[in-house]
N, CA, C and O atoms as a DFTB+ gen file, in Angstrom:
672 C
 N C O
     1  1     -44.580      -3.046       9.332
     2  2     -44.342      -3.975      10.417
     3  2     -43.059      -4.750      10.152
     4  3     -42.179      -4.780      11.012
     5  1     -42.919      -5.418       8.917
     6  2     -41.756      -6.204       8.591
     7  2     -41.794      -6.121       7.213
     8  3     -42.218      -7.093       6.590
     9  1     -41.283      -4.753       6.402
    10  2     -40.789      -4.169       5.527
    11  2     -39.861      -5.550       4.755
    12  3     -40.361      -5.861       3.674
    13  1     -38.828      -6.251       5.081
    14  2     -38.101      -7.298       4.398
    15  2     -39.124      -8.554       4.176
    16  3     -38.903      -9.203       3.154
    17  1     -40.163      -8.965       4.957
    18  2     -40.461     -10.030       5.144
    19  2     -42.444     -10.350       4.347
    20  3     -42.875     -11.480       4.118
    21  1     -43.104      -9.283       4.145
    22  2     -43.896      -8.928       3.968
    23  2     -44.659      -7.805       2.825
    24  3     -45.101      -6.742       3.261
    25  1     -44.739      -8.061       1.707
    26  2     -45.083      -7.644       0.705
    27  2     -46.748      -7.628      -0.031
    28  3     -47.150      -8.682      -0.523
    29  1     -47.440      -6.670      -0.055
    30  2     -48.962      -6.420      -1.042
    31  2     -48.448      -6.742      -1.642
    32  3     -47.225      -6.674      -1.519
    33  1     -49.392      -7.653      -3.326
    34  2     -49.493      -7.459      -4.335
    35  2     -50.625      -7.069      -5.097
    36  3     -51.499      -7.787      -4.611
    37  1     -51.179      -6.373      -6.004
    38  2     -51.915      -5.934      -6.203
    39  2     -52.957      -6.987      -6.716
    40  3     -52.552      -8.139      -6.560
    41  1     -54.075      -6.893      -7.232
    42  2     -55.102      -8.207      -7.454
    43  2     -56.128      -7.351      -8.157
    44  3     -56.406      -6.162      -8.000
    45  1     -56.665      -8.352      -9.051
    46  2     -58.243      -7.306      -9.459
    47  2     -58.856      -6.717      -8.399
    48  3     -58.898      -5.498      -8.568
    49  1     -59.332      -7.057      -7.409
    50  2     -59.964      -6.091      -6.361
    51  2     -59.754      -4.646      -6.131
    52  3     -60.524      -3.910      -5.514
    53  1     -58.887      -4.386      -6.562
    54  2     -57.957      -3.553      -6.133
    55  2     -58.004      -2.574      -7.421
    56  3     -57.678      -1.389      -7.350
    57  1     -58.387      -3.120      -8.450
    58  2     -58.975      -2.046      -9.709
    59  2     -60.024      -1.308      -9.160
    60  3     -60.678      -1.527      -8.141
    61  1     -60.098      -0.359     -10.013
    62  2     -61.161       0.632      -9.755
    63  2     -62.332       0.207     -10.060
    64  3     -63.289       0.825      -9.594
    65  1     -62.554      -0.880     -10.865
    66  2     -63.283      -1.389     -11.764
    67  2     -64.342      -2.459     -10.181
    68  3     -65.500      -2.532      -9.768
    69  1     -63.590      -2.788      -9.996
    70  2     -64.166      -4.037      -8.992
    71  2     -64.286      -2.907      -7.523
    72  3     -65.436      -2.623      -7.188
    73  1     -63.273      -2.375      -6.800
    74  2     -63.437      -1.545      -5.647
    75  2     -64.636      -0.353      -5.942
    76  3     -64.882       0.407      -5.005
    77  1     -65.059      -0.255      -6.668
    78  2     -65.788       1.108      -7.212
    79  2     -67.374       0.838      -8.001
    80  3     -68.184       1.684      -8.380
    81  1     -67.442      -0.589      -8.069
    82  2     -68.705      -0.874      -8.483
    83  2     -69.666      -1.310      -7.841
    84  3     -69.860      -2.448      -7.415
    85  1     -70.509      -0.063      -7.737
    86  2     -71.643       0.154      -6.719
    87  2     -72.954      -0.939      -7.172
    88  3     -73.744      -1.535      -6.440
    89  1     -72.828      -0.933      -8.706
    90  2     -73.954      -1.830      -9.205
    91  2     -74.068      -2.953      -8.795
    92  3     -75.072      -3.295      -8.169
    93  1     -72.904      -3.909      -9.097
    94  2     -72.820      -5.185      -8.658
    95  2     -72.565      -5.657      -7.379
    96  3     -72.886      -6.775      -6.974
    97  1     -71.920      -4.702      -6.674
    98  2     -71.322      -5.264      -5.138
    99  2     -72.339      -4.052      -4.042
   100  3     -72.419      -4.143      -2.817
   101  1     -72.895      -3.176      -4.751
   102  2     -73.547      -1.917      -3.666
   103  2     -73.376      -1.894      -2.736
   104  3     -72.293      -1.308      -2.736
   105  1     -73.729      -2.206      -1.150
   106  2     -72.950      -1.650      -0.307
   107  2     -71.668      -2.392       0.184
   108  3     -70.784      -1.883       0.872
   109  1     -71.707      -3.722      -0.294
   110  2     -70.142      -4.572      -0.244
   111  2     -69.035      -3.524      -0.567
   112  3     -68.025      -3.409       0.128
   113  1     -69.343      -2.633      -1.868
   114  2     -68.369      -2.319      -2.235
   115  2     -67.460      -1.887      -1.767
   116  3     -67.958      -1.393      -0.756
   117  1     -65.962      -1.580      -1.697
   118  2     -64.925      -0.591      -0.916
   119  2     -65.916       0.446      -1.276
   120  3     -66.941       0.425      -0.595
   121  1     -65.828       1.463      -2.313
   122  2     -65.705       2.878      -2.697
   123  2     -67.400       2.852      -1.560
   124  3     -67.382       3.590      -0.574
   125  1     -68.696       1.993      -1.825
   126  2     -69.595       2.274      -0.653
   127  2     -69.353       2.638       0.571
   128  3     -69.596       3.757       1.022
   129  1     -68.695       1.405       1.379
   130  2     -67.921       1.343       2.617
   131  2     -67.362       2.355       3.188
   132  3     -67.741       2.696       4.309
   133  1     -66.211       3.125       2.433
   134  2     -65.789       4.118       2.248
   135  2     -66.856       5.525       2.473
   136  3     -66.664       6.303       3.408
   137  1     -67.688       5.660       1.740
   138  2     -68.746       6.642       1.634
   139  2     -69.679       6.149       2.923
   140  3     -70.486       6.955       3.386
   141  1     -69.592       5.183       3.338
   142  2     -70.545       5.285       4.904
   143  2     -70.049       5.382       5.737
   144  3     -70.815       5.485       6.695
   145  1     -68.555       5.432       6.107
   146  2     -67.815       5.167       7.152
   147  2     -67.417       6.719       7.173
   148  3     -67.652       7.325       8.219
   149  1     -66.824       7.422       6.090
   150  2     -66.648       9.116       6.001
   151  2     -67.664       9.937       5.198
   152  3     -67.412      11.036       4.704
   153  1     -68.837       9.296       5.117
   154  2     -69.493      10.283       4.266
   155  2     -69.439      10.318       3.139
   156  3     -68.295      10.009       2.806
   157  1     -70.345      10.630       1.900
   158  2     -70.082      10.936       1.111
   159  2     -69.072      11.889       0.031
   160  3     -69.095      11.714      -1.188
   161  1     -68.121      13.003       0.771
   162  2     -67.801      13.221       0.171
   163  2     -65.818      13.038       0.786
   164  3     -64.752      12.838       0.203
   165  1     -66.075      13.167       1.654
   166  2     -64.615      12.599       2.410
   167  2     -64.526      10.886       2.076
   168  3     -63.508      10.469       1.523
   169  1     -65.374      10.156       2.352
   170  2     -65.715       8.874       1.682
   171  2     -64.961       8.626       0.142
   172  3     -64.162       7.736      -0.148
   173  1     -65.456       9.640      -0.668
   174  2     -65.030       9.397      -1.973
   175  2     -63.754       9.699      -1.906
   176  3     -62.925       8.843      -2.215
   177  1     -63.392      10.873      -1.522
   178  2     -61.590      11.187      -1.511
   179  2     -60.743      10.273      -0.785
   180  3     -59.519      10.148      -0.816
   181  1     -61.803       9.535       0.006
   182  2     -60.560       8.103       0.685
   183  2     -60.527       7.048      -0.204
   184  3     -59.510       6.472      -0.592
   185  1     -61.568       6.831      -0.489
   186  2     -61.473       5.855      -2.488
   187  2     -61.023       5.820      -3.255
   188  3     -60.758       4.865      -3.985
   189  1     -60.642       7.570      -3.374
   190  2     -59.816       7.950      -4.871
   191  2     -58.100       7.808      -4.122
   192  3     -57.069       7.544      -4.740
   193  1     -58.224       8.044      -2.837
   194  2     -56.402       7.650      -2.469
   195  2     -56.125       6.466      -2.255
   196  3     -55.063       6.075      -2.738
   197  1     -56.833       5.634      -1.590
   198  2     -56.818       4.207      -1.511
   199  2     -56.533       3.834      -3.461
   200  3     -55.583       3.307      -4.040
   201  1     -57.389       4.206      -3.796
   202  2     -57.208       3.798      -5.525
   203  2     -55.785       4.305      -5.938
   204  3     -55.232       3.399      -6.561
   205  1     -54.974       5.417      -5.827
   206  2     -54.397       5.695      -6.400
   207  2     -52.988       4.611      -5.614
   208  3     -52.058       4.052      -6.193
   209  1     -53.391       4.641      -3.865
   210  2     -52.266       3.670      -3.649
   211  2     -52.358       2.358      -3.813
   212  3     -51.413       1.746      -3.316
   213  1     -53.142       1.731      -4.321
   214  2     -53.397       0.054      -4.827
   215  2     -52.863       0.274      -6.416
   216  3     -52.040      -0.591      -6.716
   217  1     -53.149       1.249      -7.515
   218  2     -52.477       1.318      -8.193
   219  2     -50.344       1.477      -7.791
   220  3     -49.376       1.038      -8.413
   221  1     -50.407       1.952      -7.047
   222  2     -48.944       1.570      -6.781
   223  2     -48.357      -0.034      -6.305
   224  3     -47.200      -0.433      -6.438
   225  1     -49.266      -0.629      -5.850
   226  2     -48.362      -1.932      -5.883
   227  2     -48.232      -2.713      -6.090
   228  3     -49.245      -3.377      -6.312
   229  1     -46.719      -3.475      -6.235
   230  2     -46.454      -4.341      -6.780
   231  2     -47.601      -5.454      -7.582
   232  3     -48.721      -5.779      -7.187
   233  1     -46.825      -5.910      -8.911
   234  2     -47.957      -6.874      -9.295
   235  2     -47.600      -8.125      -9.583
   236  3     -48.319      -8.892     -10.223
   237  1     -46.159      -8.493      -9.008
   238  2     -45.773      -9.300      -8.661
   239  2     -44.841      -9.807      -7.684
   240  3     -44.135      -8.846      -7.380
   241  1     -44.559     -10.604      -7.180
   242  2     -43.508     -10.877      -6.148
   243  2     -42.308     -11.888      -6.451
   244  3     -42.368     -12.420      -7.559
   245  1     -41.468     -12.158      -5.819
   246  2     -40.558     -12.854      -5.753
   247  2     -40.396     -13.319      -4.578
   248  3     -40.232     -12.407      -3.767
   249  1     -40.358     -14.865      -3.902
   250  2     -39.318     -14.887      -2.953
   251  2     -38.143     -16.255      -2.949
   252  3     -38.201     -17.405      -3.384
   253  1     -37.306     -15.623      -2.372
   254  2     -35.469     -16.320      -2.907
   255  2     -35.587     -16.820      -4.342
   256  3     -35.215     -17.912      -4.773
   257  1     -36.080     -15.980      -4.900
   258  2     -35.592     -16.448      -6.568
   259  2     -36.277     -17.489      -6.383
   260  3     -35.714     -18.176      -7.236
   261  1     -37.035     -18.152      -5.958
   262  2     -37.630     -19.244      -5.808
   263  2     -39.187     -20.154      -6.731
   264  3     -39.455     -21.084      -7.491
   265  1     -39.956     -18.747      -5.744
   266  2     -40.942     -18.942      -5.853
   267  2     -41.779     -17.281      -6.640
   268  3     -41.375     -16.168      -6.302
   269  1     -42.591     -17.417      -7.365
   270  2     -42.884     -16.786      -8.456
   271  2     -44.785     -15.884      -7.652
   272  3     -45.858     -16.480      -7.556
   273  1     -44.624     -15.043      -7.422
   274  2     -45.944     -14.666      -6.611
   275  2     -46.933     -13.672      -7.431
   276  3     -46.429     -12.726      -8.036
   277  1     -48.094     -13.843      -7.451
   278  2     -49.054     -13.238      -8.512
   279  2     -50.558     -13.531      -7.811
   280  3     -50.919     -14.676      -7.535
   281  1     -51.375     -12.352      -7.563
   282  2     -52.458     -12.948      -7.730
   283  2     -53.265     -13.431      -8.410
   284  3     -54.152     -14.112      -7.896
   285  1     -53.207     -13.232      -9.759
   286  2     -53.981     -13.902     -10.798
   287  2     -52.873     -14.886     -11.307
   288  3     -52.688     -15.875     -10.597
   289  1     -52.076     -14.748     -12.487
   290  2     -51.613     -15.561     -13.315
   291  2     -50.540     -14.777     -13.926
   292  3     -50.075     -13.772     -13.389
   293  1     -50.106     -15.293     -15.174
   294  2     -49.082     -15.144     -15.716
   295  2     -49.652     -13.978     -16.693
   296  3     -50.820     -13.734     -16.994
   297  1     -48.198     -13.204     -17.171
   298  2     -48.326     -12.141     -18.446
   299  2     -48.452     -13.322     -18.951
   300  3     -48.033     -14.352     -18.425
   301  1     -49.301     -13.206     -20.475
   302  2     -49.575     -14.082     -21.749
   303  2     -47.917     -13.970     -22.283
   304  3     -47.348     -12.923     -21.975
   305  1     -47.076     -15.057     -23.112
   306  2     -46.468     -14.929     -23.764
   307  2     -46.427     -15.127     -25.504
   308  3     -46.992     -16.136     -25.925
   309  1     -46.030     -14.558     -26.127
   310  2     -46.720     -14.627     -27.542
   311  2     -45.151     -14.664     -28.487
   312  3     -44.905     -13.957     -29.464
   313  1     -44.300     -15.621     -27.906
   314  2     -43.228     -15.567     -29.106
   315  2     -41.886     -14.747     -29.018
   316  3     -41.868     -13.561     -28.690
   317  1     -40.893     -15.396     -29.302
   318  2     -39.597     -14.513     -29.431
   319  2     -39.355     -14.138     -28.142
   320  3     -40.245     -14.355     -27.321
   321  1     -37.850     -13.370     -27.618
   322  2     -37.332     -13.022     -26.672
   323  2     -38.184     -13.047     -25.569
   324  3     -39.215     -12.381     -25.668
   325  1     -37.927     -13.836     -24.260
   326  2     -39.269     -13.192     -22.906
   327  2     -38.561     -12.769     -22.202
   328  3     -37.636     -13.125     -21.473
   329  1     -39.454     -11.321     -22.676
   330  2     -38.826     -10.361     -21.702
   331  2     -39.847      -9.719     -20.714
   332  3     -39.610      -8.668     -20.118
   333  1     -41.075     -10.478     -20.579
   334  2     -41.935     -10.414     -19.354
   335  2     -41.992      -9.821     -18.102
   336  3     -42.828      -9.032     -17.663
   337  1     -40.718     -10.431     -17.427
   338  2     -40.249     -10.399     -16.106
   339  2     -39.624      -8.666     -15.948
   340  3     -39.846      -7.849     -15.054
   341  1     -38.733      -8.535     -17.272
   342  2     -38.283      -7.634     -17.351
   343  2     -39.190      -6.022     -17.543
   344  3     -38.841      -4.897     -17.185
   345  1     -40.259      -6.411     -18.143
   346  2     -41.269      -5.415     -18.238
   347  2     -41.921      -5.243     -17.176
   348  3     -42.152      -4.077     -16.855
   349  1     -42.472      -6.477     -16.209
   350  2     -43.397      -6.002     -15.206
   351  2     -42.359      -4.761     -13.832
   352  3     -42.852      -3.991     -13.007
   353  1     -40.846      -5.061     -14.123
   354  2     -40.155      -4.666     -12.976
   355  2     -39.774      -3.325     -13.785
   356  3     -39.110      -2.590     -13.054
   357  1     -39.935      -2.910     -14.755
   358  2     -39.461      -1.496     -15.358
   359  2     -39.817      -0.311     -14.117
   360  3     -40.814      -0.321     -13.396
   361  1     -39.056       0.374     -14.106
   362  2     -39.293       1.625     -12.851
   363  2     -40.333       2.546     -13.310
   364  3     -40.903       3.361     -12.585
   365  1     -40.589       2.329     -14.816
   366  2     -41.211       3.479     -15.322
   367  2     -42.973       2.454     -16.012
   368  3     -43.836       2.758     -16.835
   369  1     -42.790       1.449     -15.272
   370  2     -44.491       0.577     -15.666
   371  2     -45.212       1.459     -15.421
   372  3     -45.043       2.011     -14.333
   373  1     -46.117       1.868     -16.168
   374  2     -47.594       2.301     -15.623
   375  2     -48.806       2.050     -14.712
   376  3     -49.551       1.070     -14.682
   377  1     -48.826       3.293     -13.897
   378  2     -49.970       2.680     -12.641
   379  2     -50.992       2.689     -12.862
   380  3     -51.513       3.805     -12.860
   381  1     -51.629       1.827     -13.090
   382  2     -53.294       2.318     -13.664
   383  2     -54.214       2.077     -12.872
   384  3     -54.275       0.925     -12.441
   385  1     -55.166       3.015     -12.446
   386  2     -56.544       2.787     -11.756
   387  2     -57.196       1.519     -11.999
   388  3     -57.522       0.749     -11.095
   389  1     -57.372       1.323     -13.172
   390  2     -58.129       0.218     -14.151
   391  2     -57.507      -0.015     -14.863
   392  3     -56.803       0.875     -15.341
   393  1     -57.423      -1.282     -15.309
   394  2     -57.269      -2.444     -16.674
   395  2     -57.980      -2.393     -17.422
   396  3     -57.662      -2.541     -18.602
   397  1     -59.109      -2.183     -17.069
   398  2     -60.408      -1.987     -18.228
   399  2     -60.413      -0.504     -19.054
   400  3     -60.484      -0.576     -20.280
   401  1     -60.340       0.814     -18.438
   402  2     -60.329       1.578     -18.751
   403  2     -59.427       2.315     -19.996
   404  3     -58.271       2.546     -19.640
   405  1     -59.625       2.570     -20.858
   406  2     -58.517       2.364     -21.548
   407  2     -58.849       3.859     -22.523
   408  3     -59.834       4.123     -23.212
   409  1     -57.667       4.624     -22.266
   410  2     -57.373       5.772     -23.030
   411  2     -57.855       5.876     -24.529
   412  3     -57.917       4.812     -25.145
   413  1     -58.134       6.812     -25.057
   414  2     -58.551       6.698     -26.281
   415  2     -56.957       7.524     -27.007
   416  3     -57.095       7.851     -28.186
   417  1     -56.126       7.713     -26.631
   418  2     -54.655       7.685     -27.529
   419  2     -54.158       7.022     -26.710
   420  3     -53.023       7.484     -26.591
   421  1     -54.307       5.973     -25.851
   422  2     -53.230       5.052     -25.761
   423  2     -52.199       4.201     -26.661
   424  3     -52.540       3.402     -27.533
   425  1     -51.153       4.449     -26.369
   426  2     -50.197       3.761     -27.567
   427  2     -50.659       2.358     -27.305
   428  3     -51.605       1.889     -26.672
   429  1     -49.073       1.529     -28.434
   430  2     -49.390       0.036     -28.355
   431  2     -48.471       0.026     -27.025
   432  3     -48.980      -0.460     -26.015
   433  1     -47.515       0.389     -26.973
   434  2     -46.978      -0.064     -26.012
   435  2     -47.706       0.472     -24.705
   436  3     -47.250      -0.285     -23.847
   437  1     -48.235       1.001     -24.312
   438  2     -49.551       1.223     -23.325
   439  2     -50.418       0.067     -23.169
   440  3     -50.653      -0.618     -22.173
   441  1     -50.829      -0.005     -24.323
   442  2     -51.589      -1.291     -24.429
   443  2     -51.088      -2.714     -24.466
   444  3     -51.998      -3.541     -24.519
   445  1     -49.891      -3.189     -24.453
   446  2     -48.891      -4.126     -24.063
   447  2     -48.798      -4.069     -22.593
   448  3     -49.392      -4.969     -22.000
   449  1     -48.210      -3.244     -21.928
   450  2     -47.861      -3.120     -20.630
   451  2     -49.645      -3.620     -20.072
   452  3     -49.970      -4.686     -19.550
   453  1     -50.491      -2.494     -20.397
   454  2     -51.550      -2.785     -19.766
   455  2     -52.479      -3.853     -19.376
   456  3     -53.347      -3.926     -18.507
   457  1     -51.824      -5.063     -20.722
   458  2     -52.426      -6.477     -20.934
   459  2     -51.975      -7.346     -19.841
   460  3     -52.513      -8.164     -19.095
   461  1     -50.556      -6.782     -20.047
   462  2     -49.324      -7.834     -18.880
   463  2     -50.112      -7.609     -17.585
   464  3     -50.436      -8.601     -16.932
   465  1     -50.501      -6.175     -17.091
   466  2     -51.137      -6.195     -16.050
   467  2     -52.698      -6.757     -15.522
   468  3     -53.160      -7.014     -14.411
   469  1     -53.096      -6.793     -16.541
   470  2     -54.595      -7.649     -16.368
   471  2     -53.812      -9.409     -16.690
   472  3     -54.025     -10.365     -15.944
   473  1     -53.439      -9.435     -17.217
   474  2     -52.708     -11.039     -17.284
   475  2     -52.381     -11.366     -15.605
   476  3     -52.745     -12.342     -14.950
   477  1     -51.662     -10.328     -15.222
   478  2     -51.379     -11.043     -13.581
   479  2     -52.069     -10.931     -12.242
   480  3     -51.979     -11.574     -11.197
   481  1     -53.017      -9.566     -12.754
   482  2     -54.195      -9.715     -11.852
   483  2     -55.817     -10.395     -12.262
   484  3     -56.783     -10.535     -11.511
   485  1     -55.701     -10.699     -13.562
   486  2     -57.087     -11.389     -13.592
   487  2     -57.076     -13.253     -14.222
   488  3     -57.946     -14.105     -14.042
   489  1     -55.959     -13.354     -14.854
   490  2     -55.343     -14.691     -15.300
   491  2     -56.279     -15.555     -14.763
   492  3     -57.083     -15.188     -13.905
   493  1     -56.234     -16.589     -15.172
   494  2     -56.604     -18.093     -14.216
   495  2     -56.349     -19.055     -15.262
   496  3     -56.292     -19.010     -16.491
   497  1     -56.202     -20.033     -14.281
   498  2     -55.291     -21.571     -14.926
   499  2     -56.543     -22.286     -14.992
   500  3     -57.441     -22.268     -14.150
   501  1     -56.492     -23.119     -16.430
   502  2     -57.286     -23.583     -17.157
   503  2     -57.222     -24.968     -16.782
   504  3     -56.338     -25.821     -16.714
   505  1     -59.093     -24.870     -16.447
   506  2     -59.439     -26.910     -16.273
   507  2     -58.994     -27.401     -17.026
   508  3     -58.169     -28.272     -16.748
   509  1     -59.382     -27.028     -18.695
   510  2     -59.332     -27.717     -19.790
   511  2     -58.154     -27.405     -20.798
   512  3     -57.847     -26.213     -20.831
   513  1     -57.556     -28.107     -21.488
   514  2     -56.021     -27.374     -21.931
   515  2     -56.072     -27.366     -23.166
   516  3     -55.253     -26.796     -23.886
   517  1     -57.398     -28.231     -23.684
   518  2     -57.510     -27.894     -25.413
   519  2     -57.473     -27.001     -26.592
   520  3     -57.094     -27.147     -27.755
   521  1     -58.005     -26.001     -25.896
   522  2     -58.346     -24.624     -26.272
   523  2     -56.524     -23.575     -25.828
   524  3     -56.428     -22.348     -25.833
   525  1     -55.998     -24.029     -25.683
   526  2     -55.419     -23.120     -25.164
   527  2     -54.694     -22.996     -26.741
   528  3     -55.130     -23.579     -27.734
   529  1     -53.073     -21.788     -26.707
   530  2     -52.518     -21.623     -28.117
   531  2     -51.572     -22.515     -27.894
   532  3     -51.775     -23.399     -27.061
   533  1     -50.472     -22.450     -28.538
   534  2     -49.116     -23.099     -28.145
   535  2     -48.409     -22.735     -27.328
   536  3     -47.386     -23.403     -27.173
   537  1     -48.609     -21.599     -26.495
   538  2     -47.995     -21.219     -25.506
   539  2     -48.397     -21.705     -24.315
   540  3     -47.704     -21.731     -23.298
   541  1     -49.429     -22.064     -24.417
   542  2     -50.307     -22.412     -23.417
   543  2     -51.144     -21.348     -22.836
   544  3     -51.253     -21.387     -21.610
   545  1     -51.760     -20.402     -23.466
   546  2     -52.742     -19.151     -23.153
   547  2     -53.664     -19.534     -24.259
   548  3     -53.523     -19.791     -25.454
   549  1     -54.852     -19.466     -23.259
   550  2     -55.902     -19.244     -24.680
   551  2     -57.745     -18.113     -23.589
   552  3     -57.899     -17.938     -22.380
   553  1     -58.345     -17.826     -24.360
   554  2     -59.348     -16.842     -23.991
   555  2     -60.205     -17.446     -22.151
   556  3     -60.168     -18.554     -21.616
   557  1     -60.579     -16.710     -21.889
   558  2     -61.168     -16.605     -20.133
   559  2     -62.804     -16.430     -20.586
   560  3     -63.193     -15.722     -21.515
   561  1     -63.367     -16.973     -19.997
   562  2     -65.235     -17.199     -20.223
   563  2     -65.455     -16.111     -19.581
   564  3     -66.523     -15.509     -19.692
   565  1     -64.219     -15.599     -18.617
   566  2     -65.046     -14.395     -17.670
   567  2     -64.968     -12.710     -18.221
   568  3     -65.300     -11.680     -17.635
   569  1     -64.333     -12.946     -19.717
   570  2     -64.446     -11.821     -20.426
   571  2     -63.636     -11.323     -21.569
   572  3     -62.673     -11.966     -21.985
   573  1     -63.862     -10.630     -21.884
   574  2     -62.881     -10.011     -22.810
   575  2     -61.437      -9.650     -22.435
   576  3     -61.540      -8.973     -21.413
   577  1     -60.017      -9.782     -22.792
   578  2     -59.406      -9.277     -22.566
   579  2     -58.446      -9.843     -21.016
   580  3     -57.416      -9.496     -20.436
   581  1     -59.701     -11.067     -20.812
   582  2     -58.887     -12.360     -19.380
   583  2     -58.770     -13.361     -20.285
   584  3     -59.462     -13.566     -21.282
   585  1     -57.288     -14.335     -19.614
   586  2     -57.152     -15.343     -20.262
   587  2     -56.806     -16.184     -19.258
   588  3     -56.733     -15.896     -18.063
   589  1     -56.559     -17.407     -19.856
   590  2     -56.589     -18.514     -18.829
   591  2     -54.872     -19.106     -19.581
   592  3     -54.268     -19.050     -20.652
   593  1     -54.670     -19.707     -18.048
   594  2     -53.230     -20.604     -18.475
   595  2     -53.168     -21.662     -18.278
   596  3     -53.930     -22.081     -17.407
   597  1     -52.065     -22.854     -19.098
   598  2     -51.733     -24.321     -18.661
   599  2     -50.835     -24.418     -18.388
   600  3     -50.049     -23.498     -18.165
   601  1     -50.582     -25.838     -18.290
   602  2     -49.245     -26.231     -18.195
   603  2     -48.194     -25.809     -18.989
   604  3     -47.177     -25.370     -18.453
   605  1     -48.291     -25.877     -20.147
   606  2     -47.508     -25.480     -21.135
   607  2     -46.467     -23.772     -20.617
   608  3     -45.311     -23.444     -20.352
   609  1     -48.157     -23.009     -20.757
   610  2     -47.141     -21.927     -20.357
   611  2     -46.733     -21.587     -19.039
   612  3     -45.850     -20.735     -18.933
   613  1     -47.296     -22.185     -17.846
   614  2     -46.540     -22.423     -16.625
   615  2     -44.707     -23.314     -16.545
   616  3     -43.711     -23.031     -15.880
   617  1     -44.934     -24.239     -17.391
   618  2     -43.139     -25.085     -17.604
   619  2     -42.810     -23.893     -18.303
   620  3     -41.663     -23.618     -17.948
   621  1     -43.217     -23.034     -19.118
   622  2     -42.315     -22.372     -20.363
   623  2     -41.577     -21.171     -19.059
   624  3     -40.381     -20.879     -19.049
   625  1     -42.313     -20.780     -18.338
   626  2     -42.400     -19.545     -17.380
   627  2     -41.238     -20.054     -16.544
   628  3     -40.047     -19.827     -16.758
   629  1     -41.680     -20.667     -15.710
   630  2     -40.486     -21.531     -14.889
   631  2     -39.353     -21.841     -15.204
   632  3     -38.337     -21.485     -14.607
   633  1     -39.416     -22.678     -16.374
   634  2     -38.041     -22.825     -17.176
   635  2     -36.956     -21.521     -17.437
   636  3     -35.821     -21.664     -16.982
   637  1     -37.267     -20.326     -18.121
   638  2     -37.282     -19.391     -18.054
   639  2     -36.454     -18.435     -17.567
   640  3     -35.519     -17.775     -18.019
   641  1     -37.240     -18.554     -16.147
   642  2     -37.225     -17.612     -15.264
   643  2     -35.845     -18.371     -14.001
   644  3     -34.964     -17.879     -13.296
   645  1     -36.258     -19.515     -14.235
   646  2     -35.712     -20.414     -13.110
   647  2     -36.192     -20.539     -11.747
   648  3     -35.598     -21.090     -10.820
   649  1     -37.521     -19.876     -11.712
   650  2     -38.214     -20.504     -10.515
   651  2     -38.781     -21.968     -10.499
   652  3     -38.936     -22.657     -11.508
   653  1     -39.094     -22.379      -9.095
   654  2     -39.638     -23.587      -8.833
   655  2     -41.118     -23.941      -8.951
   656  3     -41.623     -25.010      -9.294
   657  1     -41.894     -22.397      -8.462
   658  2     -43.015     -22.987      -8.270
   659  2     -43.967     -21.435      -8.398
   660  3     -43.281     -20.466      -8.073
   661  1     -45.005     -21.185      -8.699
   662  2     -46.155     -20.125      -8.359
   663  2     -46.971     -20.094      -7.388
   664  3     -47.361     -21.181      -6.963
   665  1     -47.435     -18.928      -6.794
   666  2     -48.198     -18.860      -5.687
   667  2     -48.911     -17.611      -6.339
   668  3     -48.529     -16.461      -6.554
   669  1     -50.096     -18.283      -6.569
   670  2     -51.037     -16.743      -7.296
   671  2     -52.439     -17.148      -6.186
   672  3     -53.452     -16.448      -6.191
């Protein structure tokens, strides 16, 4: 519709993990929905393309250099050079079905990239700021492998980057 003006970003929902879980969401689910609206087996092949095109997009935004767009939160930062920004925009990032899912030879750097991506789709900014590290990241109650952010590492991000503000 308006290609310049209008941008998806991708969000946990949008994992396979959350669109595809019949247990917890059963017929809420997309991948259900999907299977009642085409059937079971045309159903599933619209799940698995829908999945493969939510793995294509974007997992973050920009607008006028401004403003900083994410549905969850920030990549964690852990020290030395940030080159964050620069990783999530690589041409060659990995699309993954799931965040959770995780290869059994996945490299580290697989597993780096893959964190950054659960960092910006599952993140959340922290009531409490005690717990957090010095970066201002510290662990998510809602699981393994989510973390929560403060202030700390929101000024560090901004500063940074030279944006003004986040919209997650």
């Amino acid at each position: 519709i308006a290609p310049d003006k209008i941008m998806l970003l991708r969000g946990n929902h949008e994992d396979t993990l959350v669109s595809g879980d019949l247990g917890n969401y059963g017929s809420t689910s997309f991948r259900a929905q999907c299977r009642n609206l085409f059937g079971p087996i045309l159903g599933e092949d619209v799940w698995n393309k829908a999945s493969n095109a939510f793995a294509s997009l974007p997992l973050t935004g920009s607008i006028d250099h401004k403003i900083f767009c994410t549905h969850g939160g920030l990549p964690r930062y852990l020290g030395g050079p940030d080159k964050r920004l620069a990783e999530l925009s690589r041409e060659d990032f990995p699309r993954f079905l799931s965040f959770f899912q995780v290869p059994e030879d996945e490299t580290p750097e697989q597993q780096r990239l893959r964190q950054m991506g659960t960092d910006t789709c599952w993140a959340d900014p922290a009531d409490d700021e005690r717990m957090l590290d010095q970066f201002g990241f510290g662990a998510n109650p809602r699981g393994q492998g989510v973390i929560l952010f403060g202030s700390e590492a929101v000024d560090h991000f901004l500063d940074t980057y030279g944006y003004e503000m986040i919209l997650d």
